[in-house]
Amino acid sequence: MNRVYNFSAGPAVLPEDVLLEAQEEMMDYRGCGMSVMEMSHRSSMFQEIIDTAEADLRNLMGIPDNYKVLFLQGGTALHFATIPMNLMKNGVADYIVTGSWAKKAYVEAQKYGQANKIASSEDETFTYIPDCSDLPITENADYVYICENNTIYGTTYHTLPNTKGKDLVSDMSSCFLSRPVDVEKYALILAGAQKNIGPAGVQIIIVREDLLRDDVPDYVPTMLNLKVQADNGSMYNTPPCWGIYICGKAFRWIRDIGGLDAMAKRNEDKAAVLYDYLDKSTMFKGTVRKEDRSLMNIPFVIGDKDMEAKFVSEAKAAGMENLKGHRTVGGMRASIYNAMPKEGVETLVGFMEEFEKKNG
Ligand SMILES: *Cc1c(COP(=O)(O)O)cnc(C)c1O
């Protein structure tokens, strides 16, 4: 077996313990004679899997009882529509546009109501988070929307926006469970599993109960009606059973290393290894304003396309995969999610040092 250090932005690296456990249970899940993939979602066996996953997630994040936890399908991009469909009571929402995903969410929301762009960092290629301390929040806005960690550009909110009392909705796809969060500060949290938690195909939505309503517009597909999904325990139809099972294992893995405080500490230590090097290197440069740096996605450049291509291909040959930057930023990007070990980042930095010596 030859595992590489996988710096993919998503789908991405998973904890080896999780993969090994799933492998062990593949043919015969705990004596039931079948894999979780083959199991009825209505079986008591699967009910226990989803209930345990939910309970573990509630414990990890400290999710209050007046929030529902949903395990859905569709991709985060689908739920860019679900959110305005369910949450726009007045038909108005404010969006802070800090990257491609936030922008897509903003454009999608315009189909269902009035979406206002109240701040943006597009003027500088999304390399920073705008000052959100005193934004022109719309009087009758139903919510304020953010993308909390910008996967492509490598920025993150270290302080949440001042929403002036409005409900906050956050796309946490690429920072979910990377650090503690105060769930009560949010009305709705959206996260796709394939960045930091599990396989593609699971969407986690944590939503405050009072936002679920019977009077969503008639055009809203039943599957995208959050109240229907909540009333049916995420099983209005067949849920992404296998993915939920793997997410459940990732929740346990985080619990076993000490929960979200310990996870955050690990992520901070890990990111510091790469940021410290970027700050002193003369060849490699980070692309993001320092105070807005992400712990999860770290873009960097050399500024010479041929040299960057050489770096990516030599890194690959040395067992470090998926370091090519997103096409809109260029250069390189190292995604160092929860499951990336510190040794992975140290190996990368060691390789960068060597590369700089040889080619600098
Ligand atoms: C990847 C990503 C998305 C899109 O997720 P899909 O599951 O591909 O729809 C949305 N938001 C953020 C922050 C992401 O990182």
GROMACS .gro file of C-alpha atoms and ligand atoms in nm:
model
  375
    1MET     CA    1   0.000   0.000   0.000
    2ASN     CA    2   0.129   0.339  -0.093
    3ARG     CA    3  -0.063   0.632   0.054
    4VAL     CA    4   0.029   0.980  -0.066
    5TYR     CA    5  -0.008   1.312   0.110
    6ASN     CA    6  -0.325   1.436  -0.054
    7PHE     CA    7  -0.366   1.813  -0.056
    8SER     CA    8  -0.689   1.806  -0.258
    9ALA     CA    9  -0.949   2.077  -0.189
   10GLY     CA   10  -1.226   1.819  -0.209
   11PRO     CA   11  -1.310   1.538  -0.210
   12ALA     CA   12  -1.018   1.523   0.023
   13VAL     CA   13  -0.809   1.329   0.269
   14LEU     CA   14  -0.991   1.125   0.536
   15PRO     CA   15  -0.852   0.989   0.863
   16GLU     CA   16  -0.683   0.654   0.804
   17ASP     CA   17  -0.848   0.514   1.116
   18VAL     CA   18  -1.186   0.587   0.960
   19LEU     CA   19  -1.094   0.418   0.634
   20LEU     CA   20  -0.951   0.115   0.809
   21GLU     CA   21  -1.258   0.072   1.027
   22ALA     CA   22  -1.484   0.097   0.724
   23GLN     CA   23  -1.268  -0.161   0.551
   24GLU     CA   24  -1.297  -0.395   0.846
   25GLU     CA   25  -1.675  -0.362   0.848
   26MET     CA   26  -1.717  -0.377   0.473
   27MET     CA   27  -1.831  -0.735   0.427
   28ASP     CA   28  -2.012  -0.784   0.755
   29TYR     CA   29  -2.119  -0.480   0.954
   30ARG     CA   30  -2.116  -0.583   1.320
   31GLY     CA   31  -2.250  -0.933   1.262
   32CYS     CA   32  -2.544  -0.843   1.041
   33GLY     CA   33  -2.395  -1.020   0.739
   34MET     CA   34  -2.398  -0.726   0.501
   35SER     CA   35  -2.226  -0.394   0.442
   36VAL     CA   36  -2.382  -0.060   0.535
   37MET     CA   37  -2.412   0.006   0.160
   38GLU     CA   38  -2.650  -0.286   0.127
   39MET     CA   39  -2.864  -0.211   0.428
   40SER     CA   40  -3.222  -0.081   0.426
   41HIS     CA   41  -3.236   0.276   0.547
   42ARG     CA   42  -3.549   0.173   0.740
   43SER     CA   43  -3.363  -0.098   0.935
   44SER     CA   44  -3.297  -0.058   1.305
   45MET     CA   45  -2.929  -0.110   1.228
   46PHE     CA   46  -2.918   0.198   1.006
   47GLN     CA   47  -3.141   0.400   1.238
   48GLU     CA   48  -2.881   0.343   1.506
   49ILE     CA   49  -2.605   0.461   1.272
   50ILE     CA   50  -2.778   0.788   1.188
   51ASP     CA   51  -2.893   0.849   1.547
   52THR     CA   52  -2.541   0.793   1.678
   53ALA     CA   53  -2.395   1.022   1.412
   54GLU     CA   54  -2.639   1.296   1.505
   55ALA     CA   55  -2.581   1.255   1.879
   56ASP     CA   56  -2.203   1.266   1.833
   57LEU     CA   57  -2.225   1.575   1.614
   58ARG     CA   58  -2.450   1.745   1.869
   59ASN     CA   59  -2.197   1.670   2.141
   60LEU     CA   60  -1.898   1.786   1.938
   61MET     CA   61  -2.051   2.119   1.840
   62GLY     CA   62  -2.271   2.170   2.145
   63ILE     CA   63  -2.578   2.200   1.925
   64PRO     CA   64  -2.873   2.325   2.134
   65ASP     CA   65  -3.200   2.128   2.139
   66ASN     CA   66  -3.385   2.393   1.942
   67TYR     CA   67  -3.174   2.318   1.635
   68LYS     CA   68  -3.243   2.036   1.390
   69VAL     CA   69  -2.962   1.839   1.232
   70LEU     CA   70  -3.031   1.715   0.879
   71PHE     CA   71  -2.826   1.476   0.666
   72LEU     CA   72  -2.930   1.546   0.308
   73GLN     CA   73  -2.803   1.501  -0.046
   74GLY     CA   74  -2.763   1.739  -0.337
   75GLY     CA   75  -2.432   1.917  -0.290
   76THR     CA   76  -2.383   2.249  -0.120
   77ALA     CA   77  -2.454   2.414  -0.454
   78LEU     CA   78  -2.810   2.277  -0.452
   79HIS     CA   79  -2.874   2.423  -0.111
   80PHE     CA   80  -2.776   2.767  -0.233
   81ALA     CA   81  -3.139   2.748  -0.355
   82THR     CA   82  -3.283   2.566  -0.053
   83ILE     CA   83  -3.179   2.850   0.176
   84PRO     CA   84  -3.368   3.136   0.009
   85MET     CA   85  -3.662   2.904  -0.068
   86ASN     CA   86  -3.706   2.828   0.300
   87LEU     CA   87  -3.573   3.132   0.478
   88MET     CA   88  -3.691   3.425   0.267
   89LYS     CA   89  -4.018   3.515   0.435
   90ASN     CA   90  -3.997   3.879   0.335
   91GLY     CA   91  -3.829   3.783   0.010
   92VAL     CA   92  -3.510   3.972   0.100
   93ALA     CA   93  -3.162   3.864   0.206
   94ASP     CA   94  -2.816   4.019   0.234
   95TYR     CA   95  -2.507   3.846   0.095
   96ILE     CA   96  -2.141   3.906   0.168
   97VAL     CA   97  -1.947   3.802  -0.139
   98THR     CA   98  -1.599   3.679  -0.046
   99GLY     CA   99  -1.532   3.425  -0.319
  100SER     CA  100  -1.673   3.204  -0.593
  101TRP     CA  101  -1.899   3.001  -0.365
  102ALA     CA  102  -2.046   3.304  -0.194
  103LYS     CA  103  -2.102   3.460  -0.533
  104LYS     CA  104  -2.279   3.153  -0.664
  105ALA     CA  105  -2.501   3.149  -0.356
  106TYR     CA  106  -2.580   3.518  -0.409
  107VAL     CA  107  -2.665   3.469  -0.777
  108GLU     CA  108  -2.882   3.167  -0.698
  109ALA     CA  109  -3.075   3.356  -0.431
  110GLN     CA  110  -3.171   3.621  -0.684
  111LYS     CA  111  -3.397   3.364  -0.847
  112TYR     CA  112  -3.615   3.347  -0.539
  113GLY     CA  113  -3.620   3.698  -0.406
  114GLN     CA  114  -3.421   4.013  -0.362
  115ALA     CA  115  -3.062   3.930  -0.278
  116ASN     CA  116  -2.845   4.229  -0.188
  117LYS     CA  117  -2.471   4.225  -0.211
  118ILE     CA  118  -2.383   4.426   0.099
  119ALA     CA  119  -2.006   4.371   0.087
  120SER     CA  120  -1.754   4.211  -0.145
  121SER     CA  121  -1.382   4.153  -0.177
  122GLU     CA  122  -1.392   4.091  -0.550
  123ASP     CA  123  -1.204   4.418  -0.614
  124GLU     CA  124  -0.886   4.244  -0.495
  125THR     CA  125  -0.952   3.894  -0.626
  126PHE     CA  126  -1.107   3.787  -0.295
  127THR     CA  127  -0.776   3.802  -0.109
  128TYR     CA  128  -0.933   3.943   0.208
  129ILE     CA  129  -1.247   3.948   0.420
  130PRO     CA  130  -1.419   4.288   0.412
  131ASP     CA  131  -1.475   4.483   0.733
  132CYS     CA  132  -1.812   4.354   0.850
  133SER     CA  133  -1.849   4.556   1.168
  134ASP     CA  134  -2.098   4.810   1.032
  135LEU     CA  135  -2.254   4.692   0.708
  136PRO     CA  136  -2.562   4.839   0.542
  137ILE     CA  137  -2.788   4.555   0.657
  138THR     CA  138  -3.125   4.576   0.484
  139GLU     CA  139  -3.410   4.670   0.715
  140ASN     CA  140  -3.634   4.376   0.627
  141ALA     CA  141  -3.365   4.122   0.536
  142ASP     CA  142  -3.458   3.769   0.639
  143TYR     CA  143  -3.095   3.672   0.687
  144VAL     CA  144  -2.733   3.764   0.623
  145TYR     CA  145  -2.535   3.505   0.429
  146ILE     CA  146  -2.164   3.428   0.447
  147CYS     CA  147  -1.928   3.165   0.314
  148GLU     CA  148  -1.721   3.121   0.628
  149ASN     CA  149  -1.411   2.967   0.473
  150ASN     CA  150  -1.331   3.044   0.112
  151THR     CA  151  -1.195   2.718  -0.021
  152ILE     CA  152  -1.060   2.860  -0.345
  153TYR     CA  153  -0.908   3.184  -0.217
  154GLY     CA  154  -0.793   3.069   0.126
  155THR     CA  155  -0.958   3.332   0.343
  156THR     CA  156  -1.170   3.278   0.651
  157TYR     CA  157  -1.374   3.488   0.892
  158HIS     CA  158  -1.191   3.515   1.222
  159THR     CA  159  -1.471   3.743   1.346
  160LEU     CA  160  -1.833   3.694   1.243
  161PRO     CA  161  -2.011   3.986   1.079
  162ASN     CA  162  -2.222   4.220   1.284
  163THR     CA  163  -2.564   4.132   1.141
  164LYS     CA  164  -2.741   4.394   1.354
  165GLY     CA  165  -2.975   4.132   1.492
  166LYS     CA  166  -3.051   3.954   1.165
  167ASP     CA  167  -3.018   3.578   1.135
  168LEU     CA  168  -2.680   3.457   1.015
  169VAL     CA  169  -2.654   3.179   0.756
  170SER     CA  170  -2.313   3.022   0.698
  171ASP     CA  171  -2.168   2.790   0.436
  172MET     CA  172  -1.909   2.603   0.644
  173SER     CA  173  -1.835   2.338   0.384
  174SER     CA  174  -1.459   2.373   0.399
  175CYS     CA  175  -1.415   2.451   0.769
  176PHE     CA  176  -1.683   2.235   0.928
  177LEU     CA  177  -1.558   2.083   1.256
  178SER     CA  178  -1.215   2.242   1.213
  179ARG     CA  179  -1.260   2.456   1.524
  180PRO     CA  180  -1.523   2.516   1.794
  181VAL     CA  181  -1.826   2.723   1.691
  182ASP     CA  182  -2.099   2.887   1.889
  183VAL     CA  183  -2.399   2.739   1.709
  184GLU     CA  184  -2.637   2.986   1.869
  185LYS     CA  185  -2.479   3.266   1.669
  186TYR     CA  186  -2.617   3.104   1.354
  187ALA     CA  187  -2.966   3.049   1.217
  188LEU     CA  188  -2.848   2.791   0.968
  189ILE     CA  189  -2.519   2.614   0.904
  190LEU     CA  190  -2.461   2.436   0.575
  191ALA     CA  191  -2.173   2.196   0.508
  192GLY     CA  192  -2.089   1.947   0.239
  193ALA     CA  193  -1.909   1.646   0.381
  194GLN     CA  194  -1.645   1.601   0.115
  195LYS     CA  195  -1.411   1.874   0.231
  196ASN     CA  196  -1.348   1.805   0.595
  197ILE     CA  197  -1.564   1.515   0.711
  198GLY     CA  198  -1.647   1.232   0.476
  199PRO     CA  199  -1.730   1.125   0.123
  200ALA     CA  200  -1.912   1.341  -0.133
  201GLY     CA  201  -2.288   1.305  -0.124
  202VAL     CA  202  -2.376   1.415   0.228
  203GLN     CA  203  -2.497   1.764   0.310
  204ILE     CA  204  -2.528   1.858   0.671
  205ILE     CA  205  -2.775   2.133   0.756
  206ILE     CA  206  -2.809   2.257   1.112
  207VAL     CA  207  -3.110   2.484   1.137
  208ARG     CA  208  -3.289   2.663   1.416
  209GLU     CA  209  -3.631   2.508   1.462
  210ASP     CA  210  -3.834   2.828   1.441
  211LEU     CA  211  -3.715   2.880   1.084
  212LEU     CA  212  -3.889   2.566   0.964
  213ARG     CA  213  -4.226   2.658   0.825
  214ASP     CA  214  -4.536   2.514   0.663
  215ASP     CA  215  -4.591   2.808   0.433
  216VAL     CA  216  -4.296   2.780   0.195
  217PRO     CA  217  -4.391   2.881  -0.159
  218ASP     CA  218  -4.574   2.615  -0.364
  219TYR     CA  219  -4.289   2.588  -0.612
  220VAL     CA  220  -4.050   2.455  -0.348
  221PRO     CA  221  -3.975   2.089  -0.422
  222THR     CA  222  -4.076   1.865  -0.133
  223MET     CA  223  -3.719   1.741  -0.110
  224LEU     CA  224  -3.595   2.097  -0.053
  225ASN     CA  225  -3.854   2.177   0.211
  226LEU     CA  226  -3.650   2.179   0.529
  227LYS     CA  227  -3.953   2.124   0.751
  228VAL     CA  228  -4.046   1.809   0.559
  229GLN     CA  229  -3.689   1.685   0.590
  230ALA     CA  230  -3.679   1.763   0.962
  231ASP     CA  231  -4.020   1.604   1.028
  232ASN     CA  232  -3.898   1.289   0.857
  233GLY     CA  233  -3.565   1.267   1.037
  234SER     CA  234  -3.372   1.322   0.709
  235MET     CA  235  -3.553   1.016   0.567
  236TYR     CA  236  -3.829   1.156   0.353
  237ASN     CA  237  -3.658   0.941   0.094
  238THR     CA  238  -3.342   0.730   0.096
  239PRO     CA  239  -3.066   0.929   0.262
  240PRO     CA  240  -2.697   0.897   0.163
  241CYS     CA  241  -2.658   0.600   0.398
  242TRP     CA  242  -2.298   0.509   0.333
  243GLY     CA  243  -2.180   0.866   0.354
  244ILE     CA  244  -2.364   0.925   0.681
  245TYR     CA  245  -2.198   0.615   0.824
  246ILE     CA  246  -1.852   0.744   0.729
  247CYS     CA  247  -1.930   1.092   0.866
  248GLY     CA  248  -2.032   0.922   1.191
  249LYS     CA  249  -1.689   0.761   1.210
  250ALA     CA  250  -1.520   1.095   1.145
  251PHE     CA  251  -1.721   1.249   1.433
  252ARG     CA  252  -1.596   0.972   1.664
  253TRP     CA  253  -1.241   1.027   1.542
  254ILE     CA  254  -1.261   1.394   1.636
  255ARG     CA  255  -1.416   1.309   1.972
  256ASP     CA  256  -1.138   1.060   2.042
  257ILE     CA  257  -0.861   1.311   1.977
  258GLY     CA  258  -1.023   1.549   2.225
  259GLY     CA  259  -1.305   1.727   2.043
  260LEU     CA  260  -1.306   2.056   1.858
  261ASP     CA  261  -1.067   2.240   2.090
  262ALA     CA  262  -0.803   1.976   2.028
  263MET     CA  263  -0.887   1.973   1.658
  264ALA     CA  264  -0.843   2.351   1.636
  265LYS     CA  265  -0.510   2.332   1.815
  266ARG     CA  266  -0.387   2.069   1.571
  267ASN     CA  267  -0.509   2.271   1.275
  268GLU     CA  268  -0.342   2.589   1.401
  269ASP     CA  269  -0.009   2.414   1.461
  270LYS     CA  270  -0.024   2.254   1.120
  271ALA     CA  271  -0.110   2.570   0.929
  272ALA     CA  272   0.162   2.763   1.115
  273VAL     CA  273   0.426   2.529   0.971
  274LEU     CA  274   0.337   2.635   0.618
  275TYR     CA  275   0.255   3.002   0.689
  276ASP     CA  276   0.581   3.053   0.879
  277TYR     CA  277   0.772   2.922   0.583
  278LEU     CA  278   0.576   3.133   0.334
  279ASP     CA  279   0.653   3.441   0.543
  280LYS     CA  280   1.028   3.388   0.522
  281SER     CA  281   1.064   3.233   0.178
  282THR     CA  282   1.191   3.453  -0.103
  283MET     CA  283   1.052   3.220  -0.370
  284PHE     CA  284   0.706   3.128  -0.239
  285LYS     CA  285   0.446   3.386  -0.138
  286GLY     CA  286   0.107   3.351   0.028
  287THR     CA  287  -0.171   3.529  -0.162
  288VAL     CA  288  -0.398   3.631   0.122
  289ARG     CA  289  -0.407   3.915   0.374
  290LYS     CA  290  -0.247   3.779   0.690
  291GLU     CA  291  -0.529   3.845   0.933
  292ASP     CA  292  -0.779   3.662   0.711
  293ARG     CA  293  -0.580   3.347   0.650
  294SER     CA  294  -0.760   3.015   0.640
  295LEU     CA  295  -0.642   2.720   0.848
  296MET     CA  296  -0.773   2.481   0.585
  297ASN     CA  297  -0.683   2.606   0.238
  298ILE     CA  298  -0.351   2.778   0.175
  299PRO     CA  299  -0.286   2.922  -0.170
  300PHE     CA  300   0.065   3.033  -0.261
  301VAL     CA  301   0.253   3.137  -0.572
  302ILE     CA  302   0.601   3.161  -0.717
  303GLY     CA  303   0.494   3.408  -0.982
  304ASP     CA  304   0.647   3.214  -1.271
  305LYS     CA  305   0.409   2.972  -1.443
  306ASP     CA  306   0.677   2.732  -1.568
  307MET     CA  307   0.840   2.715  -1.227
  308GLU     CA  308   0.501   2.654  -1.066
  309ALA     CA  309   0.425   2.369  -1.306
  310LYS     CA  310   0.766   2.221  -1.230
  311PHE     CA  311   0.697   2.247  -0.858
  312VAL     CA  312   0.360   2.075  -0.884
  313SER     CA  313   0.495   1.791  -1.095
  314GLU     CA  314   0.804   1.733  -0.882
  315ALA     CA  315   0.593   1.743  -0.566
  316LYS     CA  316   0.367   1.479  -0.716
  317ALA     CA  317   0.663   1.259  -0.796
  318ALA     CA  318   0.766   1.297  -0.431
  319GLY     CA  319   0.425   1.175  -0.305
  320MET     CA  320   0.242   1.505  -0.257
  321GLU     CA  321  -0.069   1.521  -0.472
  322ASN     CA  322  -0.319   1.785  -0.581
  323LEU     CA  323  -0.111   2.094  -0.510
  324LYS     CA  324  -0.211   2.278  -0.827
  325GLY     CA  325  -0.399   2.597  -0.746
  326HIS     CA  326  -0.754   2.663  -0.856
  327ARG     CA  327  -0.771   2.786  -1.213
  328THR     CA  328  -0.898   3.129  -1.101
  329VAL     CA  329  -0.602   3.191  -0.868
  330GLY     CA  330  -0.321   2.999  -1.036
  331GLY     CA  331  -0.008   2.892  -0.850
  332MET     CA  332  -0.049   2.629  -0.581
  333ARG     CA  333  -0.293   2.550  -0.305
  334ALA     CA  334  -0.241   2.315  -0.014
  335SER     CA  335  -0.565   2.205   0.148
  336ILE     CA  336  -0.477   2.078   0.491
  337TYR     CA  337  -0.806   1.961   0.635
  338ASN     CA  338  -0.857   1.788   0.972
  339ALA     CA  339  -0.727   1.455   0.848
  340MET     CA  340  -0.400   1.590   0.704
  341PRO     CA  341  -0.129   1.494   0.954
  342LYS     CA  342   0.126   1.752   1.063
  343GLU     CA  343   0.395   1.533   0.905
  344GLY     CA  344   0.225   1.593   0.570
  345VAL     CA  345   0.271   1.968   0.603
  346GLU     CA  346   0.625   1.929   0.734
  347THR     CA  347   0.709   1.708   0.438
  348LEU     CA  348   0.567   1.969   0.203
  349VAL     CA  349   0.765   2.250   0.364
  350GLY     CA  350   1.083   2.040   0.356
  351PHE     CA  351   1.024   1.983  -0.013
  352MET     CA  352   0.963   2.356  -0.072
  353GLU     CA  353   1.289   2.443   0.103
  354GLU     CA  354   1.481   2.202  -0.118
  355PHE     CA  355   1.306   2.332  -0.427
  356GLU     CA  356   1.389   2.689  -0.336
  357LYS     CA  357   1.755   2.602  -0.279
  358LYS     CA  358   1.782   2.429  -0.615
  359ASN     CA  359   1.583   2.676  -0.821
  360GLY     CA  360   1.593   3.003  -0.630
  361LIG     C1  361  -1.693   2.280  -0.241
  361LIG     C2  362  -1.774   2.391  -0.189
  361LIG     C3  363  -1.905   2.414  -0.233
  361LIG     C4  364  -1.971   2.331  -0.339
  361LIG     O1  365  -1.997   2.202  -0.294
  361LIG     P1  366  -2.068   2.096  -0.387
  361LIG     O2  367  -2.093   1.983  -0.293
  361LIG     O3  368  -1.974   2.062  -0.498
  361LIG     O4  369  -2.195   2.156  -0.438
  361LIG     C5  370  -1.975   2.518  -0.174
  361LIG     N1  371  -1.920   2.595  -0.080
  361LIG     C6  372  -1.795   2.576  -0.035
  361LIG     C7  373  -1.739   2.666   0.070
  361LIG     C8  374  -1.718   2.474  -0.089
  361LIG     O5  375  -1.592   2.456  -0.045
   0.00000   0.00000   0.00000
